[in-house]
Amino acid sequence: MEVDREDGRSQNQLRPLACSRNILHRAHGSASWSQGDTKVLAAVYGPKAGTKKNENPEKACIEVIWKPKTGQIGKPEKEYEMILKRTLESICILTVNPNTTTSIIVQVVNDDGALLPSAINAACMALVDAGIPMKHLAVAICCCLAKSGYVILDPTKLEEQKMKAFAYLVFPNSVRSVLPEGSLRVEGEPIENGIITSVTHGIMSVADYFYCLERGRAASVKLSDFLRRNLQQQSTDSSKAG
Amino acid sequence: MDARLANTWRLTLNEKNFIKTALLSEIRIDGRKPFEFRNISINFGREDGSAEVQLGQTRVMGIVTAKFVQPYRDRPNEGTLTIYPEFSPMADPSFEAGRSGESAVELGQIIDRGLRESRAVDTESLCIVAGKLVWAIRIDILILDNGGNLVDAANIAALAALMTFRTPECSLGGEDGQEVIIHPPEMRDPLPLILHHLPIAITFGFFIDENVVVIDPIHNEEAVMAGRMIATVNANGDICAIQKAGEGVSQRVIMQCLQLAITKAADITKQIKAAVEAYNSERALQKIKRETTCVGNSVKGDQNQTLDNKGISELVGKYMERLKLISVESYASKILMLRKSNH
C-alpha cells in the first residue's frame, strides 16, 4: 500500500539521522542526536558517590533529569524521566559500581515528533561516550498507526497528532559477534528480538501492535548499523581535561 | 548531603597557586593575553528566536517565545519581557536540578537590567490593544556547558535570539474594530522585534594584586579570582549597567576597564550583527524557494534516505509553516474567547 507522507518519505523510511559525541567539556559524556528536525542533547555525569534514599545501595543507581525546551517541568517530563530511567537501568551493568549514582541530563533542543526515542538514543550514546559499562545498546523507534490501518515509522509532530495510535519501542541493538550462534541466544531467540521498552498511546488492536513490532524491529537493524558506523568513526577523541 | 559535597569539583591548592603566579607575569593558563576575549560562535536553530552561543568552552542557548497577556495596570501600553535563566545540571557537576542557585538569579537580573531597564527592547511596540492585550516576551536561557563567564555568553545568546525572533502580525479589525486578527505567516511576514541598541555584558576578573585584571575569565580563573565586575555597555559608548562584587579595586582600574569594555562591545556587536545578517539572508532564500515550489507541488515518493542539504532545508521550511499555522489557529481561538469575556 503506497502512502503519501508530507515530506515524501515512504512508510518505513526514517528521517536523516545525525549524531555527535563529546560535544560538552564539563560533562563526563555527552551526545547530540537528531532525527530530521527533532534534536536532543544528553549529558552524563558519573559514577558519583552515594545513592538516593530509596535506592538499593548494592547496585549502581541511575538518575535522569529531563529538561524541556521552554516552560516548567510538569507531569509529562516526569513520565519521560521514569521511562528513560527504567530503560537505561536495564541496559547498564549495575553491579560493576555499587553504591554510586550516574546522572543523565536530557535537554530538548527541538521537538518535531519521536521525541522520546530520540532522547533514548541520545542518552545511550552519551553513556557510551562516558564509558559507563553496558550490556548492549538500546535502539529506539516510534511507530504510528493511522486510522486506515497502515503503519508509518518515525513520524513528525504533525503526523503524530493526526495518527490514531503510536508506540515508542526500544530494542537491543543487533549483535555482530565472533562467538558461535547459539551462545548468544536468550531462551532460544536471538538477543535483538527482545523488547526493552514499549510505550503506547491510543487504541490499537493486538494484530496491529505485533505488526508495529515487526516494522520497528526491522528499522532497529538500520539504526544499529548507523550507531555502529558512528561509534567506529569517532574512536579517536581528544582527551578531556578536568 | 555529604555525598553531594564529595562530588563537587574543586581546584587543588597547587592549581590555584599556579594560576595566580602565571597571572603575575601576564600569562593565562589557556594561552590568552589578559585582555583577550575567547572566540565567539553564534548558531541559530530551526525556529525563529533560538540561538546557541559558544564562547570558548562555554555553551549557552537562548530561546525567545511570546504569548498574549493582559498588561500591567500601571503600564497599559507596554508589553512585558521576562528572563528565565536555567542552570542545567549538564553544565557543571555542582549545578542542581530544580531550584536555581543565587548565581542563576544574579545572571537573570544582570541580563534583565541590560535589556529591559535600559530600554533596549521597545516594549511599546508590543502593545496590540492598549490596556487589554499585549505581547509577553519570554527569554529562556539554558546553560549547557560551564566553561566560565556565563553572563557574557548568556547575554549574547539572548540578544541573538531576540534579533531573530518574529511575532505574527496582528491588526485590529472586525465589525466593531475590537477584534484582533492574527495573520498567518503565509499571508503576511511575521514581524521582528524592535531593538534600539545592543547591550553587551563584559566580565572582568580581579585578583589579589591590584594590577592583575583579566577579561572573560574561564571557570578555573573564576574559582581563584578575588573580585568581579560585569559592565553592560553598548557600541555607542553608553553604560547600561555595572555590577561589581568582591575585593575593593581602585577607581583608576575601574575606569580603564570601562574604556576597554566599550571597545570590546563594539567588536562583539559587529559579530552578532554579522551572524544575524547571515541568518536573515538564509531565511529569505528559503522563503523564496518555498514560495516557488509551493505552487503545483507534487511530492515524489522515491527520495533517498539521505537528502542533500538544500532538499532538507526546503522540506523543513514547509513543516515550520504548517506548524505555525496550527499554533496561530490556537491563538485565534484565544482571541475569540477574549472577545466573549469582554461582552
Coordinates of C-alpha atoms in Angstrom, one line a residue:
Chain A
M1 CA 0.0 0.0 0.0
E2 CA 1.6 3.3 -1.1
V3 CA 1.2 6.1 1.4
D4 CA 1.8 9.7 0.8
R5 CA 3.6 11.3 3.6
E6 CA 4.1 15.1 3.7
D7 CA 7.8 15.1 3.3
G8 CA 7.8 12.4 0.6
R9 CA 9.2 9.5 2.7
S10 CA 7.9 6.0 2.3
Q11 CA 6.1 4.2 5.1
N12 CA 9.3 2.6 6.5
Q13 CA 11.7 5.4 5.8
L14 CA 13.4 7.1 8.7
R15 CA 14.4 10.8 8.7
P16 CA 18.1 11.7 8.2
L17 CA 20.0 10.8 11.4
A18 CA 22.9 12.7 12.8
C19 CA 24.8 12.0 16.0
S20 CA 27.9 13.6 17.5
R21 CA 29.6 12.7 20.8
N22 CA 31.8 14.6 23.2
I23 CA 30.4 18.0 22.5
L24 CA 30.4 19.3 26.1
H25 CA 33.6 19.9 28.0
R26 CA 32.5 19.6 31.6
A27 CA 30.3 16.6 31.3
H28 CA 31.9 13.2 31.5
G29 CA 30.0 12.0 28.5
S30 CA 27.7 13.9 26.0
A31 CA 26.0 13.3 22.8
S32 CA 23.6 15.2 20.5
W33 CA 21.1 13.2 18.4
S34 CA 18.9 14.5 15.7
Q35 CA 16.3 12.7 13.6
G36 CA 15.2 15.2 11.0
D37 CA 14.2 18.3 13.0
T38 CA 14.0 16.7 16.4
K39 CA 17.2 17.4 18.2
V40 CA 18.1 16.2 21.7
L41 CA 21.2 16.8 23.8
A42 CA 22.2 14.3 26.5
A43 CA 25.0 14.6 29.1
V44 CA 26.2 12.1 31.6
Y45 CA 27.9 12.6 34.9
G46 CA 29.1 9.7 36.8
P47 CA 29.5 7.5 38.6
K48 CA 29.2 9.7 41.7
A49 CA 29.4 8.5 45.3
G50 CA 26.3 7.6 47.1
T51 CA 22.8 6.6 46.1
K52 CA 19.5 8.3 46.8
K53 CA 17.4 7.4 49.8
N54 CA 15.1 4.8 48.4
E55 CA 17.5 3.2 46.1
N56 CA 19.3 -0.1 46.6
P57 CA 22.9 0.6 47.7
E58 CA 24.1 -2.7 46.5
K59 CA 23.7 -1.6 42.9
A60 CA 24.5 1.4 40.8
C61 CA 21.7 3.9 40.5
I62 CA 20.7 5.9 37.5
E63 CA 19.2 9.4 37.8
V64 CA 17.5 11.0 34.9
I65 CA 16.8 14.7 34.6
W66 CA 14.6 15.8 31.6
K67 CA 14.8 19.4 30.6
P68 CA 12.1 20.6 28.2
K69 CA 12.9 23.4 25.7
T70 CA 10.9 26.0 27.5
G71 CA 8.3 26.1 30.2
Q72 CA 8.1 24.4 33.6
I73 CA 8.6 20.8 34.4
G74 CA 5.3 19.0 34.7
K75 CA 3.9 15.5 34.6
P76 CA 4.9 14.6 31.0
E77 CA 8.5 15.4 31.9
K78 CA 8.3 13.2 35.0
E79 CA 6.9 10.4 32.9
Y80 CA 9.7 10.6 30.4
E81 CA 12.2 10.6 33.2
M82 CA 10.8 7.4 34.6
I83 CA 10.7 5.7 31.2
L84 CA 14.2 6.7 30.4
K85 CA 15.4 5.6 33.9
R86 CA 13.9 2.1 33.6
T87 CA 15.2 1.6 30.0
L88 CA 18.7 2.6 30.9
E89 CA 18.7 0.6 34.1
S90 CA 18.0 -2.5 32.1
I91 CA 20.9 -1.9 29.7
C92 CA 23.6 -0.8 32.1
I93 CA 25.5 -3.3 34.2
L94 CA 24.5 -2.1 37.6
T95 CA 26.7 -4.5 39.6
V96 CA 30.0 -3.1 38.5
N97 CA 30.0 0.1 40.6
P98 CA 27.6 -0.5 43.6
N99 CA 26.5 2.5 45.7
T100 CA 27.1 5.0 43.0
T101 CA 24.8 7.3 41.1
T102 CA 25.1 8.1 37.4
S103 CA 23.2 11.2 36.3
I104 CA 21.9 11.6 32.8
I105 CA 20.6 15.0 31.8
V106 CA 18.5 15.2 28.7
Q107 CA 17.8 18.6 27.1
V108 CA 15.3 19.0 24.3
V109 CA 16.6 21.4 21.7
N110 CA 13.8 20.9 19.2
D111 CA 10.7 18.7 19.2
D112 CA 9.4 17.6 15.8
G113 CA 8.0 14.2 16.7
A114 CA 9.5 11.0 18.0
L115 CA 11.0 12.9 21.0
L116 CA 11.3 10.0 23.5
P117 CA 13.0 7.6 21.1
S118 CA 15.5 10.4 20.1
A119 CA 16.1 11.0 23.8
I120 CA 16.7 7.3 24.5
N121 CA 19.2 7.1 21.6
A122 CA 21.0 10.3 22.7
A123 CA 21.2 9.0 26.3
C124 CA 22.6 5.7 25.1
M125 CA 25.3 7.4 23.0
A126 CA 26.2 9.8 25.9
L127 CA 26.6 6.7 28.2
V128 CA 29.0 5.2 25.6
D129 CA 30.9 8.5 25.5
A130 CA 31.2 8.5 29.3
G131 CA 32.4 4.9 29.4
I132 CA 29.6 3.6 31.6
P133 CA 29.6 -0.3 31.3
M134 CA 26.6 -1.6 29.4
K135 CA 25.3 -5.0 28.3
H136 CA 24.3 -3.7 24.9
L137 CA 22.9 -0.6 23.3
A138 CA 19.3 0.5 23.2
V139 CA 17.8 1.4 19.9
A140 CA 14.5 3.3 20.0
I141 CA 12.0 3.9 17.3
C142 CA 8.5 5.3 17.0
C143 CA 5.7 3.5 15.0
C144 CA 2.4 5.2 14.3
L145 CA -0.9 3.6 13.3
A146 CA -3.2 5.5 11.1
K147 CA -7.0 5.2 11.0
S148 CA -6.9 3.3 7.8
G149 CA -4.6 0.7 9.3
Y150 CA -1.2 1.4 7.8
V151 CA 1.9 1.8 9.9
I152 CA 4.5 4.5 9.5
L153 CA 7.8 4.9 11.1
D154 CA 9.5 7.9 12.7
P155 CA 6.6 10.4 12.4
T156 CA 7.0 14.2 12.5
K157 CA 5.0 16.1 15.0
L158 CA 2.2 16.8 12.6
E159 CA 1.9 13.2 11.7
E160 CA 1.9 12.1 15.3
Q161 CA -1.0 14.5 16.0
K162 CA -3.1 13.0 13.1
M163 CA -2.5 9.4 13.9
K164 CA -4.9 7.1 15.7
A165 CA -2.2 5.5 17.9
F166 CA 1.5 5.4 18.2
A167 CA 4.1 3.3 20.0
Y168 CA 7.6 4.0 21.2
L169 CA 9.6 0.8 21.0
V170 CA 13.1 0.2 22.3
F171 CA 15.1 -2.9 21.2
P172 CA 18.6 -4.1 21.9
N173 CA 20.9 -3.4 19.1
S174 CA 21.8 -6.1 16.6
V175 CA 24.7 -8.2 17.5
R176 CA 27.7 -8.9 15.4
S177 CA 29.9 -11.3 17.3
V178 CA 32.7 -13.9 16.9
L179 CA 31.1 -16.2 19.3
P180 CA 29.2 -19.2 17.9
E181 CA 25.5 -18.6 17.0
G182 CA 23.8 -20.5 19.8
S183 CA 25.6 -19.0 22.8
L184 CA 24.1 -15.5 22.5
R185 CA 20.5 -16.6 22.4
V186 CA 18.2 -15.9 25.3
E187 CA 15.7 -18.8 25.7
G188 CA 16.3 -19.8 22.1
E189 CA 15.7 -16.4 20.5
P190 CA 18.4 -14.0 19.3
I191 CA 19.0 -11.0 21.6
E192 CA 17.8 -8.5 19.1
N193 CA 14.3 -10.0 19.1
G194 CA 13.7 -8.8 22.6
I195 CA 12.0 -5.6 23.6
I196 CA 13.3 -3.4 26.3
T197 CA 10.6 -0.8 26.5
S198 CA 7.3 -0.3 24.8
V199 CA 5.1 2.8 25.4
T200 CA 1.8 3.1 23.5
H201 CA -0.6 5.9 23.1
G202 CA -4.1 5.4 21.7
I203 CA -6.0 2.3 20.8
M204 CA -4.6 -0.4 18.6
S205 CA -5.6 -4.0 18.1
V206 CA -3.3 -6.8 19.1
A207 CA -2.5 -7.7 15.5
D208 CA -1.7 -4.1 14.7
Y209 CA 0.6 -3.9 17.7
F210 CA 2.5 -7.0 16.5
Y211 CA 2.8 -5.5 13.1
C212 CA 4.3 -2.4 14.6
L213 CA 6.8 -4.5 16.5
E214 CA 7.8 -6.2 13.3
R215 CA 8.3 -3.0 11.4
G216 CA 10.1 -1.4 14.4
R217 CA 12.4 -4.4 14.7
A218 CA 13.3 -4.1 11.0
A219 CA 14.1 -0.4 11.4
S220 CA 16.1 -1.0 14.5
V221 CA 18.6 -3.0 12.4
K222 CA 19.1 0.0 10.2
L223 CA 19.5 2.2 13.3
S224 CA 22.0 -0.3 14.8
D225 CA 24.1 -0.1 11.7
F226 CA 24.1 3.7 11.9
L227 CA 25.2 3.6 15.5
R228 CA 27.9 1.1 14.8
R229 CA 29.4 3.2 12.0
N230 CA 29.2 6.3 14.1
L231 CA 30.9 4.8 17.1
Q232 CA 33.7 3.2 15.0
Q233 CA 34.4 6.5 13.2
Q234 CA 34.8 8.6 16.3
S235 CA 37.1 6.3 18.1
T236 CA 40.0 8.8 18.2
D237 CA 38.8 11.6 20.5
S238 CA 40.9 14.2 22.3
S239 CA 41.2 13.6 25.9
K240 CA 39.0 15.5 28.4
A241 CA 40.7 17.7 31.0
G242 CA 39.2 18.4 34.4
Chain B
M1 CA 24.1 15.7 51.8
D2 CA 27.7 14.7 52.3
A3 CA 27.8 12.7 49.2
R4 CA 26.9 15.7 47.1
L5 CA 29.8 17.7 48.6
A6 CA 32.1 14.9 47.7
N7 CA 31.0 15.3 44.1
T8 CA 31.7 19.0 43.7
W9 CA 34.6 19.9 41.6
R10 CA 37.3 21.8 43.5
L11 CA 40.6 23.2 42.3
T12 CA 43.7 22.0 44.2
L13 CA 45.9 24.5 46.0
N14 CA 48.7 23.8 43.5
E15 CA 46.5 24.7 40.6
K16 CA 45.2 27.8 42.3
N17 CA 48.8 29.0 43.0
F18 CA 49.8 28.2 39.5
I19 CA 47.1 30.3 38.0
K20 CA 47.9 33.2 40.3
T21 CA 51.6 33.1 39.7
A22 CA 51.2 32.9 36.0
L23 CA 48.9 35.9 36.0
L24 CA 51.5 38.0 37.7
S25 CA 53.6 37.5 34.6
E26 CA 50.5 38.2 32.4
I27 CA 50.2 34.6 31.3
R28 CA 46.8 32.9 31.4
I29 CA 46.5 29.2 31.6
D30 CA 44.6 28.9 28.3
G31 CA 47.3 30.9 26.5
R32 CA 45.3 34.1 26.0
K33 CA 46.5 37.6 26.9
P34 CA 44.8 39.3 29.8
F35 CA 42.5 41.4 27.7
E36 CA 41.7 38.9 25.0
F37 CA 38.2 37.6 24.5
R38 CA 37.6 34.0 23.6
N39 CA 36.2 33.1 20.1
I40 CA 32.5 33.6 19.9
S41 CA 30.5 31.4 17.5
I42 CA 26.7 32.0 17.1
N43 CA 24.4 29.4 15.6
F44 CA 20.7 29.6 15.1
G45 CA 18.1 26.8 15.5
R46 CA 15.3 25.8 13.2
E47 CA 12.7 28.1 14.6
D48 CA 12.9 31.9 14.8
G49 CA 14.2 33.1 18.1
S50 CA 16.5 30.3 19.0
A51 CA 20.2 30.9 19.2
E52 CA 23.2 28.9 20.6
V53 CA 26.4 30.7 21.5
Q54 CA 29.7 29.1 22.1
L55 CA 32.3 31.2 23.9
G56 CA 35.4 29.0 24.1
Q57 CA 34.2 26.1 26.2
T58 CA 31.1 27.8 27.4
R59 CA 27.9 26.9 25.6
V60 CA 24.6 28.8 26.2
M61 CA 21.3 28.6 24.3
G62 CA 18.7 31.4 24.2
I63 CA 15.1 30.8 23.2
V64 CA 12.5 33.5 22.8
T65 CA 8.8 32.8 22.9
A66 CA 5.8 35.2 23.0
K67 CA 2.2 34.9 24.1
F68 CA -0.7 37.2 24.7
V69 CA -1.3 38.6 28.2
Q70 CA -3.1 41.5 29.8
P71 CA -0.7 44.3 30.5
Y72 CA 0.2 45.6 34.0
R73 CA -2.2 48.2 35.2
D74 CA 0.4 50.9 35.6
R75 CA 1.7 50.3 32.1
P76 CA -1.2 49.7 29.9
N77 CA 0.7 50.4 26.6
E78 CA 3.7 48.3 27.1
G79 CA 4.5 44.6 26.6
T80 CA 6.5 42.6 29.1
L81 CA 9.9 41.0 28.9
T82 CA 10.9 38.3 31.3
I83 CA 14.1 36.3 31.5
Y84 CA 14.3 32.8 32.8
P85 CA 17.8 31.5 33.3
E86 CA 18.2 27.8 33.7
F87 CA 21.4 26.4 35.1
S88 CA 21.1 22.9 33.7
P89 CA 22.9 20.2 35.7
M90 CA 24.6 19.2 32.5
A91 CA 26.7 22.3 32.5
D92 CA 28.5 21.7 35.8
P93 CA 28.6 18.9 38.3
S94 CA 27.7 21.4 41.1
F95 CA 24.5 22.7 39.4
E96 CA 21.5 21.0 40.9
A97 CA 18.2 20.3 39.2
G98 CA 15.2 22.2 40.4
R99 CA 15.6 25.4 42.3
S100 CA 18.4 27.5 40.7
G101 CA 21.1 28.9 43.0
E102 CA 21.9 32.6 43.6
S103 CA 24.3 32.8 40.6
A104 CA 21.4 31.9 38.3
V105 CA 19.2 34.6 39.8
E106 CA 22.1 37.1 39.6
L107 CA 22.6 36.2 35.9
G108 CA 18.9 36.8 35.2
Q109 CA 19.0 40.1 37.0
I110 CA 22.0 41.4 35.1
I111 CA 20.6 40.5 31.7
D112 CA 17.3 41.9 32.7
R113 CA 18.8 45.2 33.7
G114 CA 20.8 45.4 30.5
L115 CA 17.8 44.5 28.2
R116 CA 14.7 45.9 29.9
E117 CA 15.7 48.7 32.1
S118 CA 18.0 50.3 29.5
R119 CA 15.1 50.1 27.1
A120 CA 17.0 48.1 24.5
V121 CA 13.8 46.3 23.6
D122 CA 11.0 48.6 22.6
T123 CA 8.1 47.4 24.7
E124 CA 5.6 49.9 23.4
S125 CA 5.6 48.3 20.0
L126 CA 4.5 45.1 21.7
C127 CA 1.1 46.6 22.6
I128 CA -1.8 45.3 20.5
V129 CA -4.9 46.7 22.3
A130 CA -4.0 49.3 24.9
G131 CA -5.0 48.2 28.4
K132 CA -6.2 44.8 27.2
L133 CA -3.8 42.8 25.1
V134 CA 0.0 42.9 24.8
W135 CA 2.8 40.5 23.9
A136 CA 4.7 39.0 26.8
I137 CA 8.2 38.1 25.6
R138 CA 9.8 35.2 27.5
I139 CA 13.5 34.6 27.1
D140 CA 14.7 31.2 28.3
I141 CA 18.4 31.0 28.8
L142 CA 19.7 27.4 29.0
I143 CA 23.3 27.0 30.2
L144 CA 24.6 23.8 28.5
D145 CA 28.3 23.9 29.3
N146 CA 30.0 26.0 32.0
G147 CA 33.5 26.9 30.8
G148 CA 33.4 30.2 32.7
N149 CA 31.9 33.6 32.1
L150 CA 28.3 32.6 31.8
V151 CA 26.9 36.1 31.9
D152 CA 28.6 37.4 28.8
A153 CA 27.7 34.3 26.8
A154 CA 24.1 34.3 28.0
N155 CA 23.7 38.0 27.1
I156 CA 24.9 37.3 23.6
A157 CA 22.6 34.4 23.3
A158 CA 19.6 36.4 24.5
L159 CA 20.5 39.2 22.0
A160 CA 20.9 36.9 19.1
A161 CA 17.6 35.1 19.9
L162 CA 15.8 38.5 20.2
M163 CA 17.1 39.7 16.9
T164 CA 15.9 36.7 15.0
F165 CA 12.6 36.3 16.8
R166 CA 9.4 37.1 14.8
T167 CA 5.9 37.7 16.1
P168 CA 2.9 37.2 13.8
E169 CA 1.5 40.4 12.5
C170 CA -1.7 41.4 14.3
S171 CA -4.2 44.1 13.3
L172 CA -7.4 45.4 14.6
G173 CA -10.5 44.7 12.5
G174 CA -13.8 43.0 12.6
E175 CA -17.2 44.7 12.8
D176 CA -16.5 47.0 15.8
G177 CA -12.8 47.4 15.3
Q178 CA -12.2 45.5 18.5
E179 CA -11.4 42.1 17.1
V180 CA -7.8 41.2 16.8
I181 CA -6.9 39.4 13.6
I182 CA -3.7 37.4 13.6
H183 CA -2.2 36.9 10.2
P184 CA -0.6 33.5 9.5
P185 CA 3.0 33.7 8.3
E186 CA 2.0 32.7 4.8
M187 CA -0.3 35.7 4.4
R188 CA 1.9 38.4 6.0
D189 CA 5.5 38.2 7.1
P190 CA 5.9 37.9 10.8
L191 CA 7.5 41.0 12.4
P192 CA 10.9 41.3 14.1
L193 CA 11.2 42.9 17.5
I194 CA 12.4 46.5 17.6
L195 CA 15.8 46.8 19.4
H196 CA 17.1 50.3 19.9
H197 CA 20.6 49.2 20.8
L198 CA 22.5 46.1 21.8
P199 CA 23.7 46.0 25.4
I200 CA 26.8 43.7 25.7
A201 CA 28.0 42.4 29.0
I202 CA 31.7 42.2 29.6
T203 CA 33.1 40.5 32.6
F204 CA 36.4 41.4 34.3
G205 CA 38.1 39.4 36.9
F206 CA 40.3 41.0 39.7
F207 CA 42.9 39.1 41.6
I208 CA 44.7 39.9 44.9
D209 CA 47.4 42.0 43.2
E210 CA 45.6 45.1 42.1
N211 CA 47.3 45.3 38.8
V212 CA 46.1 41.9 37.7
V213 CA 42.9 42.2 35.7
V214 CA 41.6 39.7 33.1
I215 CA 38.7 39.9 30.8
D216 CA 36.4 36.9 30.1
P217 CA 37.6 34.5 32.8
I218 CA 37.4 30.8 32.4
H219 CA 36.0 28.6 35.1
N220 CA 39.4 27.9 36.6
E221 CA 40.2 31.6 36.9
E222 CA 36.7 32.2 38.3
A223 CA 37.5 29.9 41.2
V224 CA 40.6 31.9 42.0
M225 CA 39.6 35.4 41.4
A226 CA 39.0 37.8 44.3
G227 CA 36.6 40.2 42.7
R228 CA 34.5 40.6 39.6
M229 CA 32.9 43.4 37.6
I230 CA 30.3 43.0 34.9
A231 CA 29.9 46.1 32.8
T232 CA 27.0 46.1 30.3
V233 CA 27.8 48.6 27.7
N234 CA 26.7 49.3 24.1
A235 CA 28.6 50.2 21.0
N236 CA 27.6 53.8 21.3
G237 CA 29.6 54.2 24.5
D238 CA 26.6 54.1 26.8
I239 CA 26.9 52.3 30.1
C240 CA 23.7 50.3 30.7
A241 CA 24.6 48.5 33.9
I242 CA 27.5 47.8 36.2
Q243 CA 27.7 45.0 38.7
K244 CA 30.7 44.8 41.0
A245 CA 31.4 42.2 43.7
G246 CA 34.4 41.1 45.8
E247 CA 37.6 42.8 46.7
G248 CA 37.9 46.6 46.5
V249 CA 39.5 47.9 43.4
S250 CA 40.9 51.4 42.8
Q251 CA 38.9 53.9 40.6
R252 CA 41.7 54.1 38.0
V253 CA 41.4 50.4 37.3
I254 CA 37.6 50.6 37.1
M255 CA 37.8 53.5 34.5
Q256 CA 40.3 51.6 32.5
C257 CA 38.1 48.5 32.5
L258 CA 35.1 50.6 31.4
Q259 CA 37.1 52.0 28.5
L260 CA 38.2 48.6 27.4
A261 CA 34.6 47.3 27.8
I262 CA 33.3 49.8 25.3
T263 CA 36.0 48.8 22.7
K264 CA 35.2 45.1 23.2
A265 CA 31.5 45.7 23.0
A266 CA 31.9 47.3 19.6
D267 CA 33.7 44.2 18.3
I268 CA 31.1 41.8 19.7
T269 CA 28.2 43.9 18.4
K270 CA 29.7 43.6 14.9
Q271 CA 30.0 39.9 15.3
I272 CA 26.4 39.5 16.4
K273 CA 25.0 41.7 13.6
A274 CA 27.0 39.7 11.0
A275 CA 25.7 36.4 12.3
V276 CA 22.1 37.7 12.3
E277 CA 22.5 39.1 8.8
A278 CA 23.7 35.8 7.5
Y279 CA 20.7 34.0 9.2
N280 CA 18.2 36.5 7.8
S281 CA 19.5 36.2 4.2
E282 CA 19.4 32.4 4.5
R283 CA 15.8 32.6 5.8
A284 CA 14.8 34.9 2.9
L285 CA 16.3 32.5 0.4
Q286 CA 14.4 29.6 1.9
K287 CA 11.2 31.6 1.8
I288 CA 11.7 32.3 -1.9
K289 CA 12.4 28.6 -2.6
R290 CA 9.3 27.7 -0.6
E291 CA 7.0 30.1 -2.5
T292 CA 8.2 28.9 -5.9
T293 CA 7.8 25.3 -5.1
C294 CA 4.5 25.6 -3.3
V295 CA 2.7 26.2 -6.5
G296 CA 1.7 23.0 -8.2
N297 CA 3.6 20.9 -5.7
S298 CA 3.6 17.1 -6.0
V299 CA 5.9 15.4 -3.6
K300 CA 7.6 12.4 -5.0
G301 CA 7.7 9.2 -3.0
D302 CA 11.1 7.8 -4.2
Q303 CA 13.6 10.0 -2.5
N304 CA 16.6 8.5 -0.9
Q305 CA 17.1 8.4 2.9
T306 CA 19.9 11.0 2.7
L307 CA 18.6 14.2 1.2
D308 CA 21.1 16.8 0.3
N309 CA 21.2 20.0 2.4
K310 CA 19.1 22.1 0.1
G311 CA 16.3 19.5 0.0
I312 CA 16.2 19.2 3.7
S313 CA 16.0 23.0 4.3
E314 CA 13.2 23.2 1.8
L315 CA 11.2 20.5 3.5
V316 CA 12.0 21.9 6.9
G317 CA 10.6 25.2 5.7
K318 CA 7.3 23.5 4.8
Y319 CA 7.0 21.9 8.2
M320 CA 7.6 25.2 10.0
E321 CA 4.9 27.0 8.1
R322 CA 2.4 24.3 8.8
L323 CA 3.3 24.2 12.5
K324 CA 3.0 27.9 12.8
L325 CA -0.4 27.7 11.1
I326 CA -1.6 25.3 13.8
S327 CA -0.2 27.4 16.6
V328 CA -1.7 30.5 15.1
E329 CA -5.1 28.8 15.0
S330 CA -4.9 28.3 18.7
Y331 CA -4.1 32.0 19.1
A332 CA -7.2 32.8 17.2
S333 CA -9.4 30.7 19.4
K334 CA -7.9 32.5 22.4
I335 CA -8.8 35.8 20.9
L336 CA -12.4 34.7 20.3
M337 CA -12.6 33.8 24.0
L338 CA -11.2 37.2 25.0
R339 CA -13.9 38.9 22.9
K340 CA -16.6 36.8 24.6
S341 CA -15.2 37.8 28.0
N342 CA -15.4 41.4 27.1
H343 CA -19.1 41.3 26.3

